[in-house]
Amino acid sequence: MPRLFQLVRKEIIHFQRDILMSFFILLVPVAQFFLMAHETGREVRHLRVAVLDWDNTSESRCFISIMDETERLDVSFYPRDERELRRLLDTGQAVLGVIIPKGFGAEMCSFHTPPPILAIADGSNDVSASLAFSGLYSALEAFTKEKVRSLGLEYEEKVRFEPHVIFNPTYNVRHFTLPAQVGFIVYQITLAIASLGLARERELGTLEQLIVSPLPRIELVLGKAIPALLIGLVNFGVLLLVAMKVYGVPMKGSLVLLIGITFLFLMAEVGWGITISTFSRTQQQAILFVFLQAMFDVALSGFVVPVRNMPSYLRAIAHFIPLQHYLNIIRQIMLKGATLADLWPRVVTLIVLGGVMLTIAAINIGRRLE
Amino acid sequence: MNLTRLRAITIKELWHITRDLRTFLLVIVSPPLLLLIMSYIFGLEVKHVYLGVMDFDRSALSRRLVQEVTADGEFTVNIEVADYDHAYQALRRGEANLVLVIPAGFASKVARGEEVTLQAIVDGMDPLEAPQITSNLEARVKAFVESAQGSSPNLQLPLPSILSRAWYNPGLKSKNSMVPGIMAIVLTLPAMALALAVAREAEVGTFEGLIVSPLRGSEYLLGKLLAYVGTGFISAFLTLGIAVLWFHIPFRGDLLSFVLLTLDFFFASMGVGLLIGQTIKSQQATMFITLLYFIVPSFFIAGLILPISEESPFNLLTSYALCTTHFIAVCRGLTLKGMKLLELAKPAISMAFMGMVSTLLSIITFRKKLG
């Protein structure tokens, strides 16, 4: 046991000597976090709309101004004809083109159904297009209610629908994305350090000396695993603090529970990282394996696309990814105040996955260090 | 610049790449492979909402309401709850994304034509999805009740309507947007491999041999660039092949423009890769930085999913400083919009500029020194 302590001390001295590395290990995650927090904390606003108003009545102008007043849409262009409208969409300057037909206002004022408004979206980004369309529909709804009322008619609502939003009632984007980013950055750095450690020693030739020493293999593995784990936990602490104090992300659940689960999660990732390093002969290979692994994990983890929206076979695979469980857990603890009673299935899965990964690492270390 | 030396370096680099099967596969095969995998994950999004039902009415009408709402499979009833505590627990555990509350007396009120109020308890955790699924449920519920009540009182009103079209991607299929976008991102991998190769030479020590040779900095860097651009093109064609032949993404542009603009993109991305690898001489650090520059932001601020935010100059600057932002526009422009080379001048010039600046900086800061 004191031998193990010496090994860990040796690793720490390595880091202290390599100033550049220490710098990167602590500062890059924080910088990355700030960058990502800044980038993803925004609402979708000011999508550019080009309007071709063939009607030019007070009704059409009223509709255009309602569109412009919505946060989501910004009436930026008034093209002269359809060709110009097309060009604006082609070049991507406008996301949505709206053509108000002649007779729109006249028909409305004489209580007839007006000719339809034509809306054309740039479909090359389907998300922007959908958001633009939904913005347009809400603008139309607002316009309709106002117009109908001004014509002296009643817009009856026989059905009332009252949504009551709990957990993030202000729809704060940052509260939702930041916990996942903390999890992702901590995952990234722990996996990288765990996997690169052994590969680096092998490549630089210093691994041989460790092999011929009387150290048992398992202590060698732990000697690499523990520093990676410590770095992960330290980063986690720093990032969590920033998220809570600087960005105001709530912590409705138990901090102790979160730290405990983070420990379990990082153990699993460290185990996997070490396994990756036993399969790579050079650092470059380890890096590329980690990178592919990370892309795969991130895609299936629910970081960008919710897992329940994936086809069933992908959802099944996602069960085997610790990052997926962890992102869920950290969000649920911080935003919903979930307790162990709520989370135990995922926690058990994490423990099982971690155990399996560490076992694979231990077995492979025995075989591959030769 | 001595062309013989340049040629020698380029061939040496090509040797390095192709000699080790693992590296070769990773550099040439992984972009198309990643495109395949990621497109399945991002491009096949099917809306799937877990609905909880708290039915205080328990009438035939309330049951029909639930059936109608869940008819097309977008909403599925995952759980039925008896009271509010139970509902909150289900929402906390993620068993339901929202709980529909049907009040007692629902059926009788509808039959009498009276006003009826339905409540929904919504898990607002996901601020992009929650409002959408809430308004979706609202529309479905209202449509059902209005049809159950008979004639809508609003039929006599002059209600305007919208006829909508989506150009370039008529069904607004996420696949058509995502595949060209992801293609742009995975084609940064050759640049990352280049950055790592440069850093590796400095770290492992093979750089020493080059120092004592009469090799000039510009020849060394350009040789590496040429080798990686060459292998990058193989990757680019494989990736495009997968997009068009496997995912059936249209390709409405012309191949020559694709070649030229991909070359432009490689110039930009590999120039930056060179600069990073050369400035940061450790492989581990290079990996972090290249990931941070090429991959991570590309999912958030390059316009892949959400449009580019133009709210502050800082946002604009960070988005346009990424080469993937421009290349995503290029890929989508060539595949979906059928844009010509001249129409894509803006991203083309931006990328060329980035390439020139980074390559020049690399050459200027190149030092034949150790450490």
XYZ file of C-alpha atoms in Angstrom:
741
model
C 0.000 0.000 0.000
C 2.748 2.544 0.744
C 4.151 1.544 -2.663
C 0.918 2.630 -4.259
C 1.114 5.920 -2.446
C 4.619 6.438 -3.824
C 3.391 5.716 -7.328
C 0.652 8.279 -7.029
C 3.147 10.769 -5.631
C 5.402 10.120 -8.622
C 2.555 10.895 -10.977
C 1.819 14.126 -9.173
C 5.463 15.154 -9.389
C 5.343 14.446 -13.136
C 2.471 16.844 -13.443
C 4.140 19.469 -11.357
C 7.243 19.281 -13.516
C 5.316 19.534 -16.729
C 3.879 22.999 -16.247
C 2.224 23.003 -19.613
C 0.356 19.827 -18.793
C -0.795 21.057 -15.393
C -1.972 24.207 -17.044
C -3.983 22.324 -19.583
C -5.459 19.910 -17.152
C -6.993 22.552 -14.986
C -7.432 25.597 -17.144
C -8.565 24.188 -20.453
C -11.645 22.503 -18.996
C -12.654 25.736 -17.298
C -12.023 27.753 -20.445
C -13.952 25.203 -22.471
C -16.782 25.380 -20.002
C -17.029 29.147 -20.211
C -16.903 29.010 -23.968
C -19.599 26.368 -24.223
C -21.738 28.071 -21.600
C -21.604 31.269 -23.558
C -22.359 29.594 -26.830
C -25.332 27.562 -25.762
C -27.067 29.872 -23.368
C -29.090 31.704 -25.896
C -32.615 31.605 -27.213
C -33.240 31.430 -30.904
C -34.081 34.975 -31.855
C -34.120 37.344 -34.758
C -34.507 34.857 -37.551
C -34.483 36.919 -40.694
C -37.649 37.224 -42.710
C -38.105 38.677 -46.165
C -41.601 40.019 -46.825
C -43.215 40.583 -50.192
C -46.386 42.549 -49.531
C -48.567 42.577 -52.639
C -51.541 43.756 -50.619
C -50.266 46.901 -48.957
C -53.311 47.512 -46.765
C -53.445 48.368 -43.094
C -54.214 44.714 -42.381
C -51.124 43.420 -44.136
C -48.970 46.062 -42.530
C -50.445 45.194 -39.152
C -49.507 41.567 -39.676
C -45.988 42.473 -40.731
C -45.461 44.600 -37.667
C -46.775 41.828 -35.397
C -44.296 39.462 -37.029
C -41.490 41.910 -36.461
C -42.436 42.429 -32.846
C -42.048 38.760 -31.994
C -38.683 37.926 -30.510
C -38.129 35.067 -32.806
C -38.635 36.810 -36.135
C -37.067 39.895 -37.570
C -38.488 41.389 -40.718
C -35.256 42.423 -42.396
C -35.891 42.500 -46.102
C -38.514 43.939 -48.400
C -37.650 42.448 -51.791
C -39.270 43.907 -54.869
C -40.279 40.669 -56.514
C -40.159 36.912 -56.204
C -36.802 36.645 -57.887
C -35.209 38.819 -55.261
C -36.970 36.862 -52.532
C -35.604 33.670 -54.002
C -32.113 35.084 -54.095
C -32.325 36.055 -50.415
C -33.306 32.503 -49.508
C -30.726 30.939 -51.805
C -27.844 32.819 -50.289
C -29.109 32.139 -46.784
C -29.580 35.776 -45.891
C -33.191 35.131 -44.990
C -34.525 32.019 -43.328
C -38.158 32.699 -44.201
C -39.904 34.411 -47.060
C -43.479 35.612 -46.606
C -45.722 36.639 -49.513
C -48.937 38.434 -48.630
C -51.371 38.153 -51.527
C -53.379 40.996 -52.957
C -56.849 41.171 -51.473
C -55.801 39.943 -48.068
C -56.993 43.007 -46.197
C -60.067 43.602 -48.332
C -61.386 40.080 -47.849
C -60.873 40.205 -44.117
C -62.707 43.480 -43.785
C -65.656 42.105 -45.697
C -65.793 39.073 -43.398
C -64.612 36.617 -46.010
C -61.808 34.117 -45.647
C -58.771 35.827 -47.110
C -56.448 34.205 -49.665
C -53.699 32.280 -47.907
C -50.364 33.789 -47.031
C -47.501 32.014 -48.698
C -44.553 31.148 -46.471
C -41.344 29.751 -47.895
C -38.539 28.597 -45.653
C -34.942 27.739 -46.349
C -35.114 24.034 -45.625
C -31.383 23.453 -45.637
C -31.449 23.766 -41.868
C -34.600 21.991 -40.799
C -34.449 23.253 -37.227
C -34.286 26.935 -38.233
C -37.058 26.378 -40.731
C -39.333 24.722 -38.141
C -38.647 27.444 -35.631
C -39.354 30.113 -38.237
C -42.625 28.459 -39.199
C -43.772 28.123 -35.604
C -42.887 31.780 -35.015
C -44.962 32.689 -38.039
C -47.925 30.661 -36.850
C -47.933 32.287 -33.430
C -47.681 35.711 -35.056
C -50.667 34.826 -37.211
C -52.625 33.636 -34.199
C -51.943 36.887 -32.373
C -52.894 38.888 -35.468
C -56.085 36.907 -35.942
C -57.248 37.381 -32.380
C -56.599 41.103 -32.544
C -58.250 41.551 -35.925
C -61.293 39.493 -35.082
C -61.820 41.506 -31.941
C -61.427 44.765 -33.789
C -64.084 43.673 -36.262
C -66.453 43.378 -33.329
C -66.625 39.600 -33.315
C -65.979 37.180 -30.529
C -63.295 34.562 -30.682
C -64.723 31.931 -28.447
C -62.611 29.563 -26.470
C -64.608 26.587 -25.384
C -61.561 24.634 -24.388
C -58.994 26.052 -22.079
C -55.657 24.382 -21.764
C -53.565 25.334 -18.768
C -49.991 24.144 -18.744
C -48.274 24.222 -15.393
C -44.539 23.965 -15.806
C -42.409 22.531 -13.041
C -38.619 22.086 -13.018
C -37.226 25.080 -14.838
C -40.435 27.047 -15.253
C -38.599 29.957 -16.812
C -37.305 27.646 -19.540
C -33.817 28.758 -18.740
C -31.590 27.262 -21.414
C -28.432 27.509 -19.324
C -29.886 25.546 -16.424
C -30.541 22.717 -18.807
C -27.336 22.683 -20.847
C -24.701 23.519 -18.235
C -25.014 20.436 -16.000
C -24.615 18.274 -19.085
C -21.594 20.298 -20.123
C -20.000 19.805 -16.728
C -20.535 16.077 -17.104
C -19.206 16.079 -20.632
C -16.040 18.038 -19.879
C -15.241 15.946 -16.826
C -15.833 12.787 -18.868
C -13.570 14.054 -21.618
C -10.632 14.932 -19.450
C -10.744 11.828 -17.291
C -10.971 9.506 -20.266
C -8.140 11.303 -22.049
C -5.748 11.260 -19.122
C -6.488 7.680 -18.197
C -5.962 6.434 -21.716
C -2.977 8.530 -22.620
C -1.054 7.792 -19.442
C 0.006 4.268 -20.245
C 0.318 4.898 -23.961
C 2.635 7.814 -23.308
C 4.888 5.815 -21.029
C 5.051 3.029 -23.544
C 5.889 5.408 -26.357
C 8.511 7.292 -24.396
C 10.057 4.075 -23.183
C 9.635 4.686 -19.480
C 7.106 1.857 -19.143
C 9.801 -0.815 -19.408
C 11.423 0.381 -16.226
C 8.140 0.111 -14.384
C 7.574 -3.414 -15.672
C 10.933 -4.710 -14.511
C 10.352 -3.245 -11.082
C 8.781 -5.478 -8.426
C 5.469 -3.670 -8.769
C 2.506 -5.949 -9.362
C 0.468 -5.109 -12.430
C -2.615 -4.112 -10.505
C -0.711 -1.476 -8.566
C 0.617 -0.098 -11.813
C -2.921 0.263 -13.099
C -4.147 1.843 -9.902
C -1.139 4.123 -9.914
C -2.375 5.507 -13.203
C -6.067 5.327 -12.367
C -6.017 7.238 -9.113
C -4.380 10.428 -10.441
C -6.805 10.452 -13.376
C -9.687 10.053 -10.956
C -8.383 12.823 -8.723
C -7.981 15.203 -11.646
C -11.498 14.382 -12.786
C -12.931 15.063 -9.351
C -11.044 18.323 -8.940
C -12.249 19.513 -12.328
C -15.743 18.458 -11.432
C -15.616 20.488 -8.247
C -14.376 23.586 -10.020
C -16.854 23.377 -12.880
C -19.772 22.680 -10.578
C -18.852 25.703 -8.515
C -18.689 27.883 -11.601
C -22.011 26.564 -12.873
C -23.724 27.224 -9.574
C -22.142 30.477 -8.500
C -21.500 32.196 -11.796
C -24.440 30.937 -13.831
C -26.894 30.300 -11.058
C -27.717 26.715 -11.892
C -29.750 25.379 -8.965
C -28.842 22.373 -6.863
C -32.167 21.051 -5.750
C -30.926 17.617 -4.770
C -28.183 16.311 -2.581
C -24.653 17.450 -3.368
C -23.215 14.466 -1.541
C -25.225 12.085 -3.691
C -24.018 13.839 -6.817
C -20.383 13.648 -5.788
C -20.734 9.981 -4.926
C -22.281 9.164 -8.294
C -19.658 11.252 -10.069
C -17.018 9.136 -8.368
C -18.658 5.956 -9.648
C -18.981 7.384 -13.130
C -15.342 8.485 -13.283
C -14.188 5.075 -12.098
C -16.005 3.522 -15.022
C -14.466 5.972 -17.482
C -10.987 5.549 -16.036
C -11.332 1.801 -16.408
C -12.344 2.202 -20.013
C -9.570 4.703 -20.672
C -6.963 2.305 -19.370
C -8.365 -0.472 -21.529
C -8.062 1.790 -24.563
C -4.456 2.503 -23.710
C -3.642 -1.187 -23.531
C -4.912 -1.578 -27.069
C -2.855 1.250 -28.525
C 0.785 1.084 -29.279
C 1.323 4.795 -29.615
C -0.167 7.919 -28.114
C -1.508 8.944 -31.481
C -3.540 5.763 -31.718
C -4.793 6.179 -28.179
C -5.823 9.710 -29.001
C -7.694 8.692 -32.094
C -9.411 5.791 -30.313
C -10.457 8.108 -27.499
C -11.689 10.612 -29.994
C -13.814 8.064 -31.840
C -15.085 6.738 -28.538
C -15.939 10.258 -27.403
C -17.845 11.079 -30.567
C -19.786 7.874 -30.306
C -20.527 8.430 -26.621
C -21.545 12.040 -27.075
C -23.860 11.229 -29.919
C -25.663 8.521 -27.992
C -25.544 10.202 -24.603
C -28.450 12.530 -25.093
C -26.174 15.534 -25.059
C -27.448 16.866 -28.353
C -30.440 14.678 -29.192
C -32.692 13.300 -26.436
C -32.369 9.551 -26.118
C -36.095 8.953 -26.210
C -36.225 10.460 -29.691
C -33.831 7.883 -31.074
C -34.914 4.719 -32.855
C -35.284 1.768 -30.538
C -32.092 -0.047 -31.478
C -30.036 3.053 -30.721
C -31.842 3.524 -27.439
C -30.866 -0.019 -26.528
C -27.197 0.693 -27.251
C -27.414 3.932 -25.275
C -28.098 1.905 -22.138
C -24.519 0.695 -22.217
C -23.005 4.147 -22.218
C -22.120 5.444 -18.752
C -22.080 9.039 -19.979
C -25.716 8.764 -20.945
C -26.730 7.693 -17.468
C -24.542 10.285 -15.851
C -25.893 13.225 -17.867
C -29.396 12.160 -16.951
C -28.481 11.841 -13.284
C -26.733 15.182 -12.979
C -29.628 16.995 -14.587
C -32.183 15.232 -12.460
C -30.338 15.901 -9.229
C -29.648 19.543 -9.964
C -32.899 20.584 -11.613
C -35.474 18.186 -10.211
C -34.089 17.346 -6.803
C -34.126 13.637 -7.584
C -33.105 11.325 -4.761
C -31.515 7.905 -4.659
C -34.997 6.412 -4.537
C -35.702 7.987 -7.918
C -32.336 7.255 -9.458
C -31.360 3.825 -8.206
C -31.867 1.947 -11.519
C -29.382 4.211 -13.262
C -26.960 4.135 -10.346
C -26.971 0.354 -10.321
C -26.346 0.360 -14.074
C -23.381 2.679 -13.570
C -21.920 0.415 -10.909
C -22.316 -2.640 -13.125
C -20.818 -0.916 -16.186
C -17.955 0.402 -14.058
C -17.233 -2.997 -12.621
C -17.196 -4.601 -16.038
C -14.884 -1.948 -17.492
C -12.418 -2.140 -14.643
C -12.369 -5.914 -14.862
C -11.655 -5.766 -18.601
C -8.893 -3.268 -17.877
C -7.335 -5.505 -15.249
C -7.431 -8.572 -17.490
C -5.961 -6.739 -20.466
C -3.218 -5.150 -18.458
C -2.018 -8.620 -17.591
C -1.918 -9.664 -21.201
C -0.812 -6.549 -23.014
C 1.974 -5.123 -21.002
C 4.401 -7.547 -22.570
C 11.994 26.412 -52.253
C 13.632 23.301 -53.469
C 11.117 21.060 -55.196
C 13.174 17.903 -54.772
C 13.256 18.357 -51.008
C 9.548 19.191 -50.970
C 8.759 16.040 -52.900
C 10.897 13.955 -50.577
C 9.106 15.250 -47.513
C 5.690 14.717 -49.043
C 6.505 11.124 -49.916
C 7.907 10.521 -46.437
C 4.692 11.797 -44.885
C 2.570 9.649 -47.167
C 4.683 6.689 -46.126
C 4.068 7.511 -42.474
C 0.344 7.631 -42.988
C 0.016 4.472 -45.007
C 2.606 2.319 -43.295
C 0.684 1.722 -40.117
C -2.633 0.142 -40.977
C -4.270 1.482 -37.844
C -3.347 5.101 -38.566
C -4.302 4.702 -42.201
C -7.720 3.349 -41.322
C -8.258 5.996 -38.713
C -7.396 8.868 -41.019
C -9.036 7.676 -44.207
C -11.827 5.436 -43.028
C -13.006 7.197 -39.914
C -14.570 10.289 -41.527
C -16.984 8.321 -43.711
C -17.560 5.835 -40.910
C -18.318 8.597 -38.435
C -20.649 10.209 -40.933
C -22.527 6.949 -41.152
C -22.850 6.496 -37.423
C -23.600 10.091 -36.516
C -26.143 10.558 -39.247
C -28.115 7.664 -37.915
C -28.068 9.163 -34.486
C -28.766 12.770 -35.379
C -30.702 12.396 -38.552
C -33.282 9.907 -37.514
C -34.906 11.935 -34.831
C -38.422 10.749 -34.233
C -40.496 12.745 -31.832
C -41.373 10.568 -28.934
C -43.090 11.934 -25.869
C -43.945 10.080 -22.678
C -47.383 11.123 -21.583
C -48.774 10.642 -18.123
C -52.524 10.680 -17.642
C -54.414 11.742 -14.545
C -58.009 11.051 -15.384
C -60.487 12.235 -12.785
C -63.410 11.815 -15.130
C -63.012 8.208 -16.201
C -65.618 8.526 -18.868
C -65.819 7.060 -22.340
C -65.043 10.513 -23.701
C -61.930 10.966 -21.602
C -60.662 7.583 -22.703
C -61.338 8.523 -26.302
C -59.461 11.757 -25.800
C -56.383 9.865 -24.657
C -56.704 7.439 -27.544
C -56.980 10.240 -30.092
C -54.042 12.136 -28.689
C -51.830 9.071 -28.782
C -53.132 7.726 -32.085
C -50.180 8.545 -34.313
C -47.543 7.300 -31.908
C -45.872 10.592 -31.199
C -47.302 10.621 -27.697
C -47.404 7.365 -25.819
C -49.059 6.850 -22.482
C -46.296 5.618 -20.295
C -47.991 5.886 -16.970
C -51.323 6.559 -15.393
C -51.287 8.455 -12.124
C -53.909 8.741 -9.462
C -52.931 11.935 -7.705
C -50.646 14.937 -7.838
C -47.918 13.430 -5.671
C -47.756 10.462 -7.949
C -47.661 12.802 -10.943
C -44.763 14.807 -9.564
C -42.860 11.635 -8.849
C -43.383 10.386 -12.383
C -42.114 13.684 -13.758
C -39.151 13.658 -11.431
C -38.187 10.177 -12.515
C -38.578 10.948 -16.159
C -41.329 8.364 -16.529
C -43.474 11.073 -18.052
C -42.543 14.267 -19.862
C -45.914 15.790 -19.125
C -49.046 14.738 -17.324
C -52.458 15.495 -18.760
C -55.061 16.197 -16.126
C -58.642 15.527 -17.154
C -61.019 17.063 -14.619
C -64.066 15.351 -13.230
C -67.164 16.251 -15.178
C -65.238 16.603 -18.422
C -67.592 14.472 -20.507
C -70.749 16.070 -19.158
C -69.468 19.599 -19.715
C -68.513 18.846 -23.280
C -71.912 17.279 -23.902
C -73.626 20.434 -22.604
C -71.392 22.671 -24.693
C -69.919 24.355 -21.632
C -66.415 25.675 -21.197
C -63.986 23.050 -19.986
C -60.457 23.441 -18.656
C -57.761 20.823 -18.994
C -54.502 21.063 -17.158
C -51.084 19.759 -18.039
C -48.159 19.439 -15.654
C -45.054 19.831 -17.758
C -41.464 18.871 -17.073
C -39.824 22.081 -18.176
C -36.280 20.823 -17.879
C -35.601 20.794 -21.625
C -36.399 24.363 -22.663
C -36.332 23.605 -26.361
C -38.570 20.567 -26.307
C -40.985 21.365 -23.486
C -42.754 24.337 -25.126
C -43.027 22.399 -28.373
C -44.574 19.309 -26.856
C -46.856 21.447 -24.700
C -48.269 23.344 -27.661
C -48.444 20.095 -29.612
C -50.570 18.496 -26.899
C -52.650 21.640 -26.628
C -53.418 21.564 -30.341
C -54.399 17.910 -30.215
C -56.610 18.295 -27.174
C -58.361 21.337 -28.600
C -58.895 19.660 -31.947
C -60.472 16.674 -30.235
C -62.776 18.674 -27.974
C -63.863 20.977 -30.768
C -64.774 18.076 -32.970
C -66.578 16.402 -30.063
C -68.590 19.536 -29.442
C -69.855 19.629 -32.987
C -69.619 22.826 -34.957
C -66.885 25.210 -34.049
C -68.241 28.640 -33.160
C -65.385 30.176 -35.001
C -66.308 28.948 -38.463
C -68.058 32.177 -39.376
C -64.965 34.247 -38.791
C -62.597 35.395 -41.517
C -59.605 33.374 -40.439
C -56.384 33.827 -42.374
C -54.312 30.790 -43.182
C -50.798 30.014 -44.244
C -49.621 27.931 -47.135
C -46.134 26.801 -46.293
C -43.318 25.432 -48.388
C -39.813 24.406 -47.459
C -37.364 24.846 -50.289
C -34.375 22.542 -50.819
C -35.730 20.067 -48.296
C -39.451 19.696 -48.875
C -40.331 17.365 -46.022
C -38.045 19.251 -43.633
C -36.326 15.953 -43.130
C -33.657 16.278 -40.479
C -31.538 13.780 -42.410
C -31.132 16.201 -45.314
C -29.890 18.945 -43.025
C -27.754 16.841 -40.775
C -25.864 14.647 -43.215
C -24.193 17.496 -45.162
C -23.584 19.313 -41.881
C -21.958 16.317 -40.209
C -19.985 15.669 -43.382
C -18.406 19.090 -42.935
C -17.460 18.285 -39.370
C -15.991 14.829 -39.930
C -13.800 16.187 -42.715
C -11.835 18.073 -40.085
C -10.321 14.775 -38.994
C -7.463 14.856 -41.517
C -6.535 18.275 -40.110
C -6.558 16.864 -36.593
C -4.362 13.967 -37.674
C -1.936 16.465 -39.196
C -1.800 18.519 -36.005
C -1.091 15.388 -33.984
C 1.610 14.255 -36.422
C 3.424 17.577 -36.131
C 3.207 17.540 -32.350
C 4.315 13.939 -32.269
C 7.479 14.582 -34.192
C 8.441 17.249 -31.722
C 7.562 15.127 -28.711
C 9.019 11.792 -29.734
C 12.255 13.228 -31.015
C 12.297 12.396 -34.711
C 12.343 16.110 -35.342
C 16.047 16.136 -34.488
C 16.912 14.326 -37.669
C 15.103 16.936 -39.705
C 16.849 19.801 -37.958
C 20.273 18.686 -39.077
C 19.084 18.316 -42.647
C 19.123 21.252 -45.062
C 15.309 21.168 -45.031
C 13.642 24.567 -44.879
C 10.671 25.301 -42.659
C 8.398 26.115 -45.571
C 9.277 22.844 -47.326
C 8.698 20.822 -44.176
C 5.297 22.362 -43.509
C 4.137 22.355 -47.092
C 5.242 18.771 -47.572
C 3.155 17.700 -44.619
C 0.238 19.745 -45.863
C 0.343 18.205 -49.321
C 0.463 14.661 -47.997
C -2.502 15.180 -45.703
C -4.527 17.106 -48.274
C -3.992 14.254 -50.692
C -5.166 11.572 -48.304
C -7.875 13.921 -47.113
C -9.373 13.970 -50.584
C -9.721 10.195 -50.607
C -11.613 10.559 -47.372
C -13.704 13.409 -48.780
C -14.853 11.361 -51.751
C -15.645 8.357 -49.592
C -17.657 10.597 -47.282
C -19.536 12.237 -50.124
C -20.192 8.788 -51.526
C -21.787 7.670 -48.296
C -23.913 10.815 -48.123
C -25.224 10.481 -51.656
C -25.334 6.732 -52.190
C -26.272 5.519 -48.733
C -28.321 8.355 -47.313
C -29.696 9.483 -50.681
C -28.876 13.108 -50.087
C -29.290 15.017 -53.346
C -26.249 16.566 -54.917
C -27.467 19.518 -56.891
C -24.145 21.282 -57.317
C -21.240 20.312 -59.522
C -18.302 18.130 -58.683
C -15.681 20.662 -59.680
C -17.012 23.163 -57.164
C -16.950 20.428 -54.547
C -13.321 19.640 -55.276
C -12.262 23.281 -55.226
C -14.175 24.162 -52.087
C -13.016 21.041 -50.254
C -9.477 21.973 -51.186
C -10.148 25.426 -49.791
C -11.502 23.910 -46.586
C -8.539 21.575 -46.216
C -6.257 24.534 -46.716
C -8.008 26.377 -43.896
C -8.400 23.480 -41.485
C -4.964 22.020 -42.045
C -3.337 25.407 -41.832
C -4.845 25.791 -38.395
C -3.907 22.205 -37.574
C -0.303 22.884 -38.534
C -0.203 25.988 -36.423
C -1.649 24.211 -33.399
C 0.621 21.180 -33.684
C 3.645 23.321 -34.097
C 2.923 25.760 -31.319
C 1.847 23.168 -28.806
C 4.458 20.529 -28.785
C 2.717 17.934 -26.700
C 0.379 15.402 -28.255
C -2.057 15.325 -25.378
C -2.460 19.083 -25.364
C -2.763 19.185 -29.129
C -5.579 16.720 -28.951
C -7.471 18.887 -26.492
C -7.006 22.044 -28.457
C -7.929 20.523 -31.793
C -11.009 18.958 -30.254
C -11.899 22.290 -28.717
C -11.524 24.120 -31.973
C -12.682 21.707 -34.616
C -15.241 19.457 -33.062
C -16.899 20.731 -29.935
C -18.002 24.213 -31.038
C -19.052 22.874 -34.425
C -22.043 21.239 -32.832
C -23.210 24.404 -31.161
C -22.228 27.603 -32.903
C -21.472 26.595 -36.469
C -25.086 26.620 -37.500
C -25.409 22.851 -37.550
C -28.577 22.612 -35.506
C -29.434 26.037 -34.218
C -28.833 29.000 -36.497
C -25.826 31.212 -35.914
C -26.485 33.784 -33.266
C -25.876 37.307 -34.437
C -26.666 39.019 -31.206
C -23.274 40.234 -30.246
C -20.090 40.835 -32.235
C -18.397 38.306 -29.990
C -20.876 35.615 -30.998
C -20.483 36.463 -34.648
C -16.728 36.460 -34.398
C -16.495 33.106 -32.645
C -18.866 31.506 -35.126
C -17.107 32.811 -38.203
C -13.664 32.057 -36.815
C -14.443 28.361 -37.121
C -13.702 26.852 -40.496
C -16.516 24.353 -40.037
C -19.111 27.136 -40.000
C -18.195 28.034 -43.561
C -17.837 24.492 -44.773
C -21.244 23.506 -43.389
C -22.741 26.306 -45.470
C -20.751 25.045 -48.462
C -21.822 21.424 -48.061
C -25.463 22.316 -47.619
C -25.225 24.811 -50.457
C -23.782 22.256 -52.868
C -25.964 19.309 -51.935
C -29.331 20.848 -51.178
C -29.381 24.270 -52.787
C -27.431 23.607 -55.951
C -25.365 26.722 -55.494
C -22.668 27.698 -57.942
C -19.069 28.425 -57.024
C -19.538 32.181 -57.290
C -22.555 32.138 -54.999
C -20.433 30.487 -52.359
C -17.797 33.193 -52.602
C -18.295 34.404 -49.047
C -17.420 31.151 -47.280
C -14.788 30.368 -49.898
C -12.921 33.602 -49.326
C -13.218 33.286 -45.538
C -11.673 29.824 -45.627
C -8.927 30.881 -48.016
C -8.109 33.773 -45.747
C -7.915 31.510 -42.696
C -5.699 29.100 -44.587
C -3.320 31.793 -45.702
C -3.001 33.421 -42.309
C -2.448 30.178 -40.419
C 0.023 28.745 -42.921
C 1.983 31.982 -42.990
C 2.080 32.107 -39.214
C 3.264 28.501 -39.130
C 6.093 29.231 -41.537
C 7.123 32.383 -39.717
C 7.151 30.761 -36.278
C 8.888 27.598 -37.438
C 12.129 27.095 -35.587
C 14.717 24.461 -36.184
C 15.232 23.967 -32.510
C 14.557 21.401 -29.879
C 12.229 22.028 -26.978
